[in-house]
């Protein structure tokens, strides 16, 4: 990318809440250089259109509203989105639009960004939005890349960037093994803080460590230690409701003595009465300003790999994993990847293995894989065991005996592989150390952006085969390499594929959209639904959860209309539209493959 040399050093955590820890500074610099060396797009271009106003709000009313908010929370804390848009990269990411734009870069944009510095200022912002009828869109860090990044679903909405001024680790309790964080605390930051406190506690991090602990949990993201289900391991929330009222969930609903926080807020998730925490995940019912989490006490651990030679082994592998996971012999949620990922996780480009834009053939993948440390194989299983040295050894014996049933399977420890093999980074992630390595995938095509397609399938070989074949065929049809990563639990699989496209290639973007629309519909036809999706596909995905005349969505809409009668909070997020917008042409459905204009379509 022209001009990236001028960016200067990658910001560290000391300099910026969303920066990298010092231990990763050099690596971040190298990752960025590699990424930008495969960019042809300029850092930014002049804006084609004027500032995008919130829908139905006049310039005059917007100006008045902005003046009023500046008066309430400080003029430096309200920034208009009227400058050229900069996609940046993972660490230096924008809070103005979707950095991995799958539609025109200027389509999914905010009108302004607001930086509240306290819960009271979040409440003030929410009341302000109600007064002026301006939709707001909260983000914590805004690195939800592949799912929409920092972009609001409604162009011209105001992004509430909570992370910039609210990024404190409020509490780490060594005895209870728990913490309380504000929205802007990243995995990188929580990890570094715990190291400073010298406590024997792990965090649980996703593949990349730059996301916010709180934002990822409420979007129901996953990690890879035994505490990998982030929402399941939360304990207590503080939420600003769309009318500005403040609520605490769990034991936090009971005050502690003398105005303190309840002493069991981070001990017991459900407390008394309905468990309402869930309605604040993957929804638009509130803005979470504090959240508690359980932390895992550190333990011995051992990461390893099994490889399997044939594509056809897939079904048997899944059926072997099921009882091992159900009996909790497998220590974490393991990943099953196709060998093609061994190629792109090295940071090499597709052009290093293949000429042209067509997907790599199986023969090409085989030829390239044979020169790699794991050799010619099809499926690669990344697992980690936890406990004492003795218990890990005995678990591994059982696991080896099980996978040994697949002819030609091979077992590797980190010590069997070169220092730069991905297993070493995997071992860090699986023991709660946040890293950057997974970013190297993105070098695959020039100007890469990506979409995640993330359906859930039962952990049953036959079903896994059905969904896999359907996804393979759709990728072939639209000319994309398939990068399947399966997070396999005892009863369900998060089948996560990364659709990587060139942001400068309009045709490739259009094909990626068609691919998404088709796989969502085809999977739903078999009963497989997504656990999470990019903003622009949320209506379609939500529409597949339509049992009994869409009772589930009708229930969500009932809650939405009661909590948010003016429809100001993240309209359209997860397909939930408030009355003000519902049925007015904002929904993007299965046949909306042309998304050149995001707005009412009636
Ligand atoms: P990340 O933590 O990965 O950077 P984001 O901050 O982008 O992710 O959060 C993911 C999504 O979750 C956002 O797009 C937003 O819709 C929602 N979200 C994030 N933080 C909050 C919050 N504090 N309250 C309510 N919703 C939030």
Coordinates of C-alpha atoms and ligand atoms in Angstrom, one line a residue:
X1 CA 0.0 0.0 0.0
X2 CA 1.4 3.3 -1.0
X3 CA 2.3 5.4 2.0
X4 CA 2.4 2.8 4.7
X5 CA 6.0 3.5 5.4
X6 CA 4.8 6.9 6.8
X7 CA 2.7 5.2 9.4
X8 CA 5.5 5.1 12.0
X9 CA 5.8 2.4 14.6
X10 CA 2.8 0.3 15.5
X11 CA 1.3 1.8 18.7
X12 CA 2.0 -0.1 21.9
X13 CA -0.5 -0.6 24.7
X14 CA 1.2 2.1 26.7
X15 CA 0.5 4.6 23.9
X16 CA -3.0 3.5 22.9
X17 CA -5.6 1.3 24.5
X18 CA -5.9 -0.8 21.2
X19 CA -2.1 -1.1 20.7
X20 CA 0.1 -4.2 20.9
X21 CA 2.0 -5.3 24.0
X22 CA 5.7 -4.4 23.8
X23 CA 6.6 -8.1 23.6
X24 CA 4.8 -8.2 20.2
X25 CA 6.0 -4.8 18.8
X26 CA 8.6 -6.3 16.4
X27 CA 6.2 -9.0 15.2
X28 CA 3.4 -6.5 14.7
X29 CA 5.8 -4.3 12.6
X30 CA 6.7 -7.4 10.5
X31 CA 3.1 -8.6 10.1
X32 CA 2.1 -5.1 9.0
X33 CA 4.9 -4.8 6.5
X34 CA 4.0 -8.2 5.0
X35 CA 0.3 -7.3 4.7
X36 CA 1.0 -4.0 3.1
X37 CA 3.5 -5.4 0.7
X38 CA 0.5 -7.3 -0.8
X39 CA -1.6 -4.1 -1.0
X40 CA -2.2 -2.1 -4.2
X41 CA -5.0 0.1 -2.8
X42 CA -3.9 3.6 -1.5
X43 CA -4.1 4.2 2.2
X44 CA -7.1 6.4 1.5
X45 CA -8.9 8.2 -1.3
X46 CA -11.0 11.4 -1.3
X47 CA -14.5 10.9 -0.2
X48 CA -17.0 10.5 -3.1
X49 CA -19.9 11.6 -1.0
X50 CA -20.6 14.2 1.7
X51 CA -21.0 13.2 5.4
X52 CA -23.7 10.6 5.7
X53 CA -26.5 11.9 7.9
X54 CA -28.6 9.6 10.1
X55 CA -31.8 8.6 8.3
X56 CA -34.6 11.2 8.6
X57 CA -32.3 13.7 10.3
X58 CA -31.8 17.1 8.6
X59 CA -28.4 18.8 8.5
X60 CA -29.7 21.5 10.8
X61 CA -31.0 19.1 13.4
X62 CA -27.8 17.1 13.2
X63 CA -25.7 20.2 13.7
X64 CA -27.8 21.1 16.7
X65 CA -27.5 17.6 18.1
X66 CA -23.8 17.5 17.7
X67 CA -23.4 20.9 19.4
X68 CA -25.5 19.7 22.3
X69 CA -23.6 16.4 22.8
X70 CA -20.2 18.3 22.6
X71 CA -21.5 20.5 25.4
X72 CA -22.4 17.5 27.5
X73 CA -19.3 15.3 27.1
X74 CA -16.6 17.6 25.7
X75 CA -16.1 18.8 22.2
X76 CA -13.1 16.5 21.6
X77 CA -15.2 13.5 22.3
X78 CA -17.5 13.9 19.3
X79 CA -15.8 13.5 16.0
X80 CA -17.5 13.9 12.6
X81 CA -16.9 11.2 10.0
X82 CA -16.1 13.6 7.1
X83 CA -12.5 12.8 6.4
X84 CA -11.1 10.2 3.9
X85 CA -11.8 6.7 5.1
X86 CA -8.7 4.7 6.1
X87 CA -9.0 0.9 6.2
X88 CA -5.7 0.5 8.0
X89 CA -5.1 -3.0 9.3
X90 CA -5.9 -5.1 12.3
X91 CA -4.0 -3.0 14.9
X92 CA -4.5 0.4 13.4
X93 CA -8.2 -0.1 12.5
X94 CA -10.9 2.4 11.8
X95 CA -14.0 3.2 13.9
X96 CA -15.8 4.9 11.0
X97 CA -16.7 2.0 8.6
X98 CA -16.1 -1.7 7.9
X99 CA -12.4 -2.0 7.2
X100 CA -13.1 -5.2 5.3
X101 CA -15.8 -3.6 3.1
X102 CA -17.7 -6.2 1.2
X103 CA -19.8 -3.4 -0.3
X104 CA -18.6 0.0 -1.4
X105 CA -16.3 1.4 1.3
X106 CA -18.5 4.5 1.7
X107 CA -21.7 2.5 2.1
X108 CA -21.5 1.1 5.6
X109 CA -20.3 4.3 7.4
X110 CA -21.1 6.3 10.5
X111 CA -21.9 10.1 10.6
X112 CA -19.8 10.6 13.7
X113 CA -18.0 8.8 16.5
X114 CA -18.6 9.5 20.2
X115 CA -16.2 8.7 23.0
X116 CA -18.0 8.5 26.4
X117 CA -15.6 8.5 29.4
X118 CA -17.9 6.9 32.0
X119 CA -21.1 5.1 32.5
X120 CA -22.8 8.4 33.2
X121 CA -21.6 9.7 29.8
X122 CA -22.9 6.6 28.1
X123 CA -26.3 7.3 29.8
X124 CA -26.1 10.9 28.6
X125 CA -25.3 9.7 25.0
X126 CA -28.3 7.4 25.0
X127 CA -30.7 10.1 26.3
X128 CA -29.3 12.5 23.6
X129 CA -30.0 9.8 20.9
X130 CA -33.6 9.5 22.1
X131 CA -34.0 13.3 22.1
X132 CA -32.9 13.7 18.5
X133 CA -34.0 10.3 17.1
X134 CA -30.4 9.5 16.1
X135 CA -29.5 5.8 15.8
X136 CA -26.3 4.9 17.8
X137 CA -24.1 1.9 17.4
X138 CA -21.9 0.8 20.4
X139 CA -18.5 -0.8 19.8
X140 CA -15.9 -1.8 22.4
X141 CA -12.8 -2.0 20.3
X142 CA -14.4 -2.4 16.9
X143 CA -12.2 -5.2 15.7
X144 CA -15.1 -7.5 14.9
X145 CA -13.4 -7.9 11.5
X146 CA -15.1 -10.4 9.3
X147 CA -18.4 -9.7 11.0
X148 CA -18.6 -5.9 10.1
X149 CA -15.8 -4.4 12.1
X150 CA -16.8 -1.1 13.7
X151 CA -19.5 -0.3 11.1
X152 CA -23.1 0.5 12.1
X153 CA -25.8 -1.4 10.2
X154 CA -27.6 1.9 9.4
X155 CA -25.4 4.2 7.3
X156 CA -25.2 7.6 9.1
X157 CA -25.7 6.1 12.6
X158 CA -23.4 7.5 15.3
X159 CA -20.8 5.0 16.5
X160 CA -20.3 5.0 20.3
X161 CA -16.7 4.0 20.7
X162 CA -16.6 2.9 24.3
X163 CA -13.1 1.6 24.3
X164 CA -11.1 4.8 23.8
X165 CA -11.9 6.2 27.2
X166 CA -13.3 3.3 29.1
X167 CA -10.5 0.7 29.1
X168 CA -9.7 -0.1 32.7
X169 CA -9.3 -3.6 34.2
X170 CA -11.4 -2.7 37.2
X171 CA -10.6 -5.7 39.4
X172 CA -8.6 -8.9 39.4
X173 CA -9.5 -11.2 42.2
X174 CA -6.8 -13.9 42.7
X175 CA -8.8 -15.9 45.2
X176 CA -12.1 -16.0 43.3
X177 CA -10.1 -16.3 40.0
X178 CA -12.1 -13.6 38.3
X179 CA -11.9 -10.1 36.8
X180 CA -14.1 -7.1 36.0
X181 CA -13.4 -5.1 32.8
X182 CA -14.5 -2.1 31.0
X183 CA -15.3 -2.3 27.2
X184 CA -11.9 -1.2 25.9
X185 CA -9.9 -3.9 27.7
X186 CA -8.4 -6.1 25.0
X187 CA -7.1 -9.7 25.5
X188 CA -3.6 -8.2 25.1
X189 CA -4.3 -5.7 27.9
X190 CA -5.9 -8.1 30.4
X191 CA -3.0 -10.6 29.8
X192 CA -0.4 -7.9 30.5
X193 CA -2.2 -6.6 33.6
X194 CA -2.3 -10.1 35.1
X195 CA 1.4 -10.6 34.4
X196 CA 2.1 -7.4 36.2
X197 CA 0.1 -8.6 39.2
X198 CA 2.1 -11.8 39.0
X199 CA -1.0 -13.9 39.6
X200 CA -1.1 -17.6 38.4
X201 CA -4.2 -17.0 36.3
X202 CA -4.9 -17.5 32.6
X203 CA -7.1 -15.5 30.4
X204 CA -8.9 -17.1 27.4
X205 CA -8.1 -15.5 24.1
X206 CA -9.5 -16.0 20.5
X207 CA -7.0 -16.7 17.7
X208 CA -6.0 -13.1 17.7
X209 CA -5.6 -11.0 20.9
X210 CA -6.7 -7.5 19.8
X211 CA -10.5 -7.8 20.4
X212 CA -12.2 -6.6 23.5
X213 CA -12.8 -9.2 26.2
X214 CA -16.3 -7.7 26.8
X215 CA -17.3 -7.2 23.2
X216 CA -16.2 -10.6 22.1
X217 CA -18.1 -12.3 24.9
X218 CA -21.4 -10.4 24.2
X219 CA -21.0 -11.4 20.5
X220 CA -20.5 -14.9 21.8
X221 CA -17.0 -15.4 20.5
X222 CA -14.9 -18.4 21.5
X223 CA -11.4 -19.2 22.6
X224 CA -9.3 -22.3 23.2
X225 CA -8.6 -23.0 26.8
X226 CA -11.1 -25.0 28.9
X227 CA -12.8 -21.6 29.5
X228 CA -13.2 -21.1 25.7
X229 CA -17.0 -20.3 25.8
X230 CA -16.6 -16.7 26.6
X231 CA -20.2 -15.9 27.3
X232 CA -20.6 -19.0 29.5
X233 CA -17.6 -17.8 31.6
X234 CA -18.9 -14.3 32.2
X235 CA -20.2 -13.5 35.6
X236 CA -22.1 -10.2 36.1
X237 CA -22.9 -7.4 33.7
X238 CA -23.6 -3.7 34.1
X239 CA -25.9 -2.4 31.3
X240 CA -27.2 1.0 30.1
X241 CA -30.6 0.4 28.8
X242 CA -31.9 2.2 25.6
X243 CA -33.8 4.7 27.8
X244 CA -30.6 5.5 29.8
X245 CA -31.4 3.5 32.9
X246 CA -28.7 1.5 34.5
X247 CA -29.0 -2.2 35.3
X248 CA -26.8 -4.8 37.0
X249 CA -27.4 -8.5 36.3
X250 CA -26.7 -11.6 38.5
X251 CA -25.7 -11.0 42.1
X252 CA -24.9 -7.4 41.1
X253 CA -28.7 -6.8 41.3
X254 CA -28.2 -6.9 45.0
X255 CA -26.3 -4.0 46.5
X256 CA -23.2 -4.8 48.6
X257 CA -22.9 -3.3 52.1
X258 CA -22.3 0.4 52.4
X259 CA -22.6 1.2 48.7
X260 CA -20.0 -1.4 47.6
X261 CA -20.4 -3.8 44.7
X262 CA -22.1 -7.1 45.7
X263 CA -19.3 -9.4 47.1
X264 CA -20.6 -12.4 45.0
X265 CA -21.2 -10.5 41.8
X266 CA -18.3 -12.4 40.1
X267 CA -19.1 -15.7 41.9
X268 CA -22.6 -16.7 40.8
X269 CA -23.9 -15.9 37.4
X270 CA -27.6 -16.6 37.7
X271 CA -28.7 -15.2 41.1
X272 CA -32.4 -15.0 41.6
X273 CA -35.2 -14.8 39.1
X274 CA -35.0 -14.9 35.3
X275 CA -31.5 -15.1 33.9
X276 CA -31.5 -12.1 31.6
X277 CA -27.8 -11.8 30.8
X278 CA -28.4 -13.7 27.6
X279 CA -30.7 -11.1 26.1
X280 CA -27.8 -8.6 26.1
X281 CA -25.7 -10.9 23.9
X282 CA -26.0 -10.7 20.1
X283 CA -28.7 -8.2 20.5
X284 CA -29.5 -4.5 20.6
X285 CA -31.2 -4.3 24.0
X286 CA -28.5 -2.5 26.0
X287 CA -24.9 -1.1 26.1
X288 CA -22.7 -3.1 28.4
X289 CA -20.3 -0.9 30.4
X290 CA -18.8 -3.5 32.8
X291 CA -18.6 -7.2 32.7
X292 CA -17.1 -9.9 35.0
X293 CA -15.3 -13.0 33.9
X294 CA -13.9 -16.2 35.5
X295 CA -10.3 -16.8 34.9
X296 CA -8.6 -20.2 34.8
X297 CA -5.9 -21.0 37.3
X298 CA -2.8 -21.8 35.4
X299 CA -1.9 -25.4 34.9
X300 CA 0.4 -27.7 33.0
X301 CA -0.5 -28.1 29.3
X302 CA 0.5 -29.8 26.2
X303 CA -0.4 -28.9 22.7
X304 CA -0.1 -31.4 19.8
X305 CA -1.2 -32.2 16.3
X306 CA -2.6 -35.3 14.6
X307 CA -2.6 -35.4 10.8
X308 CA -4.8 -37.6 8.7
X309 CA -3.9 -38.6 5.1
X310 CA -7.1 -38.6 3.2
X311 CA -9.9 -36.1 2.6
X312 CA -12.3 -39.1 3.1
X313 CA -11.1 -39.5 6.7
X314 CA -13.2 -36.5 7.7
X315 CA -16.3 -38.4 8.8
X316 CA -14.4 -40.9 10.9
X317 CA -12.3 -38.1 12.6
X318 CA -15.5 -36.3 13.7
X319 CA -17.0 -39.5 15.0
X320 CA -13.8 -40.2 17.0
X321 CA -13.7 -36.7 18.5
X322 CA -17.4 -36.9 19.7
X323 CA -16.9 -39.4 22.6
X324 CA -13.5 -38.0 23.5
X325 CA -15.1 -34.5 23.8
X326 CA -18.2 -35.7 25.6
X327 CA -16.2 -37.6 28.2
X328 CA -14.0 -34.4 28.5
X329 CA -10.9 -36.4 27.7
X330 CA -10.1 -33.7 25.1
X331 CA -8.9 -30.7 27.1
X332 CA -10.2 -27.9 25.1
X333 CA -12.3 -27.2 22.0
X334 CA -9.8 -28.5 19.4
X335 CA -9.5 -27.2 15.9
X336 CA -9.7 -29.4 12.8
X337 CA -8.3 -27.6 9.8
X338 CA -7.7 -28.6 6.2
X339 CA -4.1 -28.8 5.1
X340 CA -4.5 -25.7 2.9
X341 CA -4.3 -23.7 6.0
X342 CA -0.8 -24.9 6.6
X343 CA 0.0 -23.0 3.5
X344 CA -1.6 -19.6 4.2
X345 CA -0.8 -19.4 7.9
X346 CA 2.9 -19.1 6.9
X347 CA 2.1 -15.6 5.6
X348 CA 2.9 -16.6 2.0
X349 CA 0.7 -15.4 -0.8
X350 CA -1.4 -17.6 -3.0
X351 CA 0.8 -16.5 -5.9
X352 CA 3.7 -18.4 -4.1
X353 CA 1.8 -21.7 -4.8
X354 CA -0.4 -21.0 -7.8
X355 CA -0.7 -18.8 -10.8
X356 CA -4.0 -17.1 -11.6
X357 CA -7.1 -16.4 -9.6
X358 CA -8.8 -19.8 -9.8
X359 CA -8.9 -21.8 -6.6
X360 CA -5.9 -24.1 -6.0
X361 CA -6.5 -27.6 -7.2
X362 CA -6.2 -30.5 -4.8
X363 CA -3.0 -31.6 -6.6
X364 CA -1.4 -28.2 -6.2
X365 CA -2.3 -28.2 -2.5
X366 CA -0.8 -31.7 -2.2
X367 CA 2.4 -30.7 -4.0
X368 CA 2.8 -27.6 -1.8
X369 CA 2.0 -29.5 1.4
X370 CA 4.5 -32.2 0.7
X371 CA 7.2 -29.5 1.1
X372 CA 5.9 -28.3 4.4
X373 CA 6.7 -29.8 7.9
X374 CA 3.5 -31.8 8.2
X375 CA 3.9 -33.2 4.7
X376 CA 1.2 -34.4 2.4
X377 CA -2.0 -34.9 4.4
X378 CA -5.6 -33.8 4.4
X379 CA -6.8 -32.9 7.9
X380 CA -4.8 -31.4 10.7
X381 CA -6.1 -31.7 14.3
X382 CA -4.8 -29.1 16.8
X383 CA -5.4 -30.2 20.4
X384 CA -4.2 -29.3 23.9
X385 CA -4.4 -31.3 27.1
X386 CA -4.4 -29.8 30.6
X387 CA -3.7 -31.0 34.2
X388 CA -0.7 -32.6 35.8
X389 CA 2.2 -34.2 33.7
X390 CA 0.8 -37.6 34.7
X391 CA -2.8 -36.9 33.8
X392 CA -1.8 -35.3 30.5
X393 CA 0.3 -38.4 29.6
X394 CA -2.6 -40.7 30.3
X395 CA -5.1 -38.6 28.4
X396 CA -2.7 -38.5 25.4
X397 CA -2.5 -42.3 25.4
X398 CA -6.3 -42.6 25.1
X399 CA -6.4 -40.0 22.4
X400 CA -3.6 -41.6 20.4
X401 CA -5.4 -45.0 20.6
X402 CA -8.5 -43.4 19.3
X403 CA -7.0 -41.5 16.4
X404 CA -4.7 -44.4 15.7
X405 CA -7.8 -46.1 14.2
X406 CA -7.5 -43.9 11.2
X407 CA -4.9 -45.5 8.9
X408 CA -1.9 -43.3 8.3
X409 CA -2.6 -40.8 11.1
X410 CA 0.5 -39.1 12.6
X411 CA 1.1 -37.4 15.9
X412 CA 3.4 -34.4 16.5
X413 CA 4.5 -32.4 19.5
X414 CA 5.8 -28.9 19.2
X415 CA 9.4 -30.2 19.7
X416 CA 8.9 -32.3 16.5
X417 CA 8.3 -29.2 14.4
X418 CA 10.4 -26.2 13.3
X419 CA 10.4 -23.1 15.5
X420 CA 8.3 -21.1 13.1
X421 CA 5.5 -23.8 12.7
X422 CA 2.1 -22.5 13.7
X423 CA 1.8 -25.2 16.5
X424 CA 4.0 -23.1 18.7
X425 CA 1.6 -20.1 18.4
X426 CA -1.3 -22.4 18.9
X427 CA 0.3 -23.7 22.1
X428 CA 0.4 -20.0 23.3
X429 CA -3.3 -19.3 22.4
X430 CA -4.3 -22.6 24.1
X431 CA -2.6 -21.6 27.3
X432 CA -4.1 -18.1 27.3
X433 CA -1.3 -16.0 25.7
X434 CA -2.8 -13.7 23.1
X435 CA -0.8 -13.5 19.8
X436 CA -1.0 -12.0 16.3
X437 CA 0.1 -15.0 14.2
X438 CA -3.3 -15.8 12.6
X439 CA -3.2 -12.4 10.7
X440 CA -0.8 -13.9 8.2
X441 CA -3.7 -15.7 6.6
X442 CA -4.6 -12.4 5.1
X443 CA -1.6 -12.2 2.8
X444 CA -3.3 -14.8 0.6
X445 CA -4.8 -12.3 -1.9
X446 CA -3.9 -8.7 -2.5
X447 CA -5.8 -6.1 -0.4
X448 CA -7.3 -8.9 1.5
X449 CA -10.5 -8.6 3.5
X450 CA -12.5 -11.5 4.8
X451 CA -16.0 -12.7 5.7
X452 CA -16.6 -15.4 8.2
X453 CA -19.2 -18.0 7.4
X454 CA -19.9 -19.8 10.7
X455 CA -22.7 -22.4 10.8
X456 CA -23.3 -24.9 13.6
X457 CA -23.5 -28.6 12.8
X458 CA -24.0 -31.7 15.0
X459 CA -20.8 -33.6 15.9
X460 CA -21.7 -36.5 13.8
X461 CA -19.6 -37.6 10.8
X462 CA -22.6 -37.9 8.5
X463 CA -23.8 -34.4 9.2
X464 CA -20.3 -32.9 9.2
X465 CA -19.9 -34.5 5.8
X466 CA -23.2 -33.0 4.5
X467 CA -22.3 -29.5 5.5
X468 CA -18.7 -29.8 4.4
X469 CA -19.7 -31.0 0.9
X470 CA -22.3 -28.2 0.5
X471 CA -19.7 -25.6 1.5
X472 CA -17.0 -27.1 -0.8
X473 CA -19.4 -27.1 -3.8
X474 CA -20.4 -23.4 -3.2
X475 CA -16.8 -22.3 -2.9
X476 CA -16.0 -24.1 -6.2
X477 CA -19.0 -22.6 -7.9
X478 CA -17.9 -19.1 -7.0
X479 CA -14.2 -19.6 -7.5
X480 CA -12.9 -19.3 -3.9
X481 CA -10.3 -21.4 -2.0
X482 CA -11.9 -23.0 1.0
X483 CA -10.3 -22.5 4.5
X484 CA -12.4 -24.6 6.9
X485 CA -11.6 -24.5 10.6
X486 CA -13.8 -26.7 12.6
X487 CA -14.1 -26.1 16.3
X488 CA -15.4 -29.4 17.4
X489 CA -17.1 -29.9 20.7
X490 CA -18.9 -33.0 22.1
X491 CA -22.2 -32.2 20.5
X492 CA -21.8 -29.4 18.0
X493 CA -19.2 -28.1 15.6
X494 CA -18.6 -24.4 14.9
X495 CA -17.7 -24.9 11.2
X496 CA -15.9 -21.6 10.5
X497 CA -14.8 -20.7 7.0
X498 CA -12.9 -17.6 6.1
X499 CA -13.9 -16.2 2.7
X500 CA -10.9 -14.1 1.7
X501 CA -11.4 -11.5 -1.1
X502 CA -9.5 -8.6 -2.7
X503 CA -11.1 -5.3 -1.6
X504 CA -10.1 -3.8 -4.9
X505 CA -11.9 -6.5 -7.0
X506 CA -15.6 -5.6 -7.3
X507 CA -16.3 -8.9 -9.1
X508 CA -14.7 -11.0 -6.4
X509 CA -16.6 -9.1 -3.7
X510 CA -19.9 -9.7 -5.6
X511 CA -19.0 -13.4 -5.8
X512 CA -18.3 -13.5 -2.1
X513 CA -21.7 -12.0 -1.4
X514 CA -23.4 -14.5 -3.6
X515 CA -21.5 -17.3 -2.0
X516 CA -22.6 -16.2 1.5
X517 CA -26.2 -15.8 0.5
X518 CA -26.3 -19.3 -1.1
X519 CA -24.5 -21.1 1.7
X520 CA -26.7 -19.5 4.3
X521 CA -29.8 -20.7 2.5
X522 CA -28.5 -24.1 1.6
X523 CA -27.3 -24.8 5.1
X524 CA -30.7 -23.7 6.5
X525 CA -32.4 -26.1 4.2
X526 CA -30.6 -28.9 6.0
X527 CA -31.2 -27.4 9.5
X528 CA -27.8 -25.8 10.0
X529 CA -27.8 -22.2 11.2
X530 CA -25.1 -19.6 11.8
X531 CA -23.9 -18.8 15.3
X532 CA -22.8 -15.3 14.2
X533 CA -22.6 -13.4 11.0
X534 CA -21.5 -10.2 9.3
X535 CA -24.0 -7.3 9.7
X536 CA -25.2 -7.4 6.1
X537 CA -26.2 -11.0 6.3
X538 CA -27.9 -10.8 9.7
X539 CA -31.4 -10.4 8.4
X540 CA -31.1 -13.4 6.2
X541 CA -29.6 -15.5 9.0
X542 CA -32.2 -14.3 11.5
X543 CA -34.8 -15.2 9.0
X544 CA -33.7 -18.8 8.9
X545 CA -34.6 -19.1 12.6
X546 CA -38.3 -19.0 11.8
X547 CA -39.9 -22.0 13.6
X548 CA -43.6 -21.5 14.4
X549 CA -44.2 -18.4 12.3
X550 CA -40.9 -16.8 13.5
X551 CA -42.0 -16.9 17.2
X552 CA -38.3 -16.3 18.2
X553 CA -38.0 -13.0 16.2
X554 CA -41.5 -11.9 17.3
X555 CA -40.4 -12.3 20.9
X556 CA -37.2 -10.3 20.2
X557 CA -39.2 -7.6 18.5
X558 CA -41.5 -7.4 21.5
X559 CA -38.6 -6.9 23.9
X560 CA -37.0 -4.4 21.5
X561 CA -40.1 -2.2 21.2
X562 CA -40.6 -2.1 25.0
X563 CA -37.0 -1.4 25.8
X564 CA -36.3 0.9 22.9
X565 CA -39.5 2.5 21.7
X566 CA -37.6 5.2 19.7
X567 CA -35.5 2.6 18.0
X568 CA -32.2 4.3 18.7
X569 CA -29.9 1.4 19.7
X570 CA -28.1 -0.5 17.0
X571 CA -31.2 -0.9 14.7
X572 CA -30.9 -4.1 12.6
X573 CA -28.2 -5.7 14.7
X574 CA -28.7 -9.5 14.6
X575 CA -31.7 -8.8 12.4
X576 CA -33.7 -7.2 15.2
X577 CA -35.3 -4.0 13.9
X578 CA -37.2 -1.6 16.1
X579 CA -40.8 -0.6 15.1
X580 CA -39.5 2.6 13.6
X581 CA -37.5 0.8 10.9
X582 CA -39.2 -2.6 10.7
X583 CA -40.7 -3.5 7.4
X584 CA -39.6 -0.2 5.8
X585 CA -37.2 -1.8 3.4
X586 CA -34.1 -1.9 5.5
X587 CA -34.0 -5.7 5.7
X588 CA -31.5 -7.4 3.4
X589 CA -32.8 -10.9 2.5
X590 CA -31.6 -13.9 0.6
X591 CA -32.1 -12.4 -2.8
X592 CA -30.3 -9.2 -2.0
X593 CA -27.1 -9.9 -3.8
X594 CA -26.8 -6.4 -5.0
X595 CA -25.9 -4.3 -2.0
X596 CA -24.6 -1.3 -3.8
X597 CA -26.9 0.8 -1.8
X598 CA -27.7 0.2 1.9
X599 CA -31.0 1.9 2.7
X600 CA -34.7 1.5 2.5
X601 CA -35.7 -0.4 -0.5
X602 CA -39.4 0.1 -0.8
Ligands
LIG1 P1 -14.2 -6.6 19.3 O1 -14.3 -6.7 20.7 O2 -13.9 -7.9 18.6 O3 -13.3 -5.5 18.8 P2 -16.5 -5.0 18.8 O4 -16.1 -4.0 19.8 O5 -16.6 -4.6 17.4 O6 -15.6 -6.3 18.8 O7 -17.9 -5.7 19.3 C1 -18.5 -6.6 18.6 C2 -20.0 -6.2 18.4 O8 -20.6 -6.3 19.6 C3 -20.1 -4.8 18.0 O9 -20.3 -4.7 16.6 C4 -21.4 -4.3 18.7 O10 -22.5 -4.6 17.9 C5 -21.4 -5.2 19.9 N1 -20.9 -4.5 21.1 C6 -19.6 -4.3 21.4 N2 -19.4 -3.8 22.5 C7 -20.7 -3.6 23.0 C8 -21.1 -3.0 24.3 N3 -20.3 -2.6 25.2 N4 -22.5 -3.0 24.5 C9 -23.3 -3.4 23.5 N5 -22.9 -4.0 22.4 C10 -21.6 -4.0 22.1

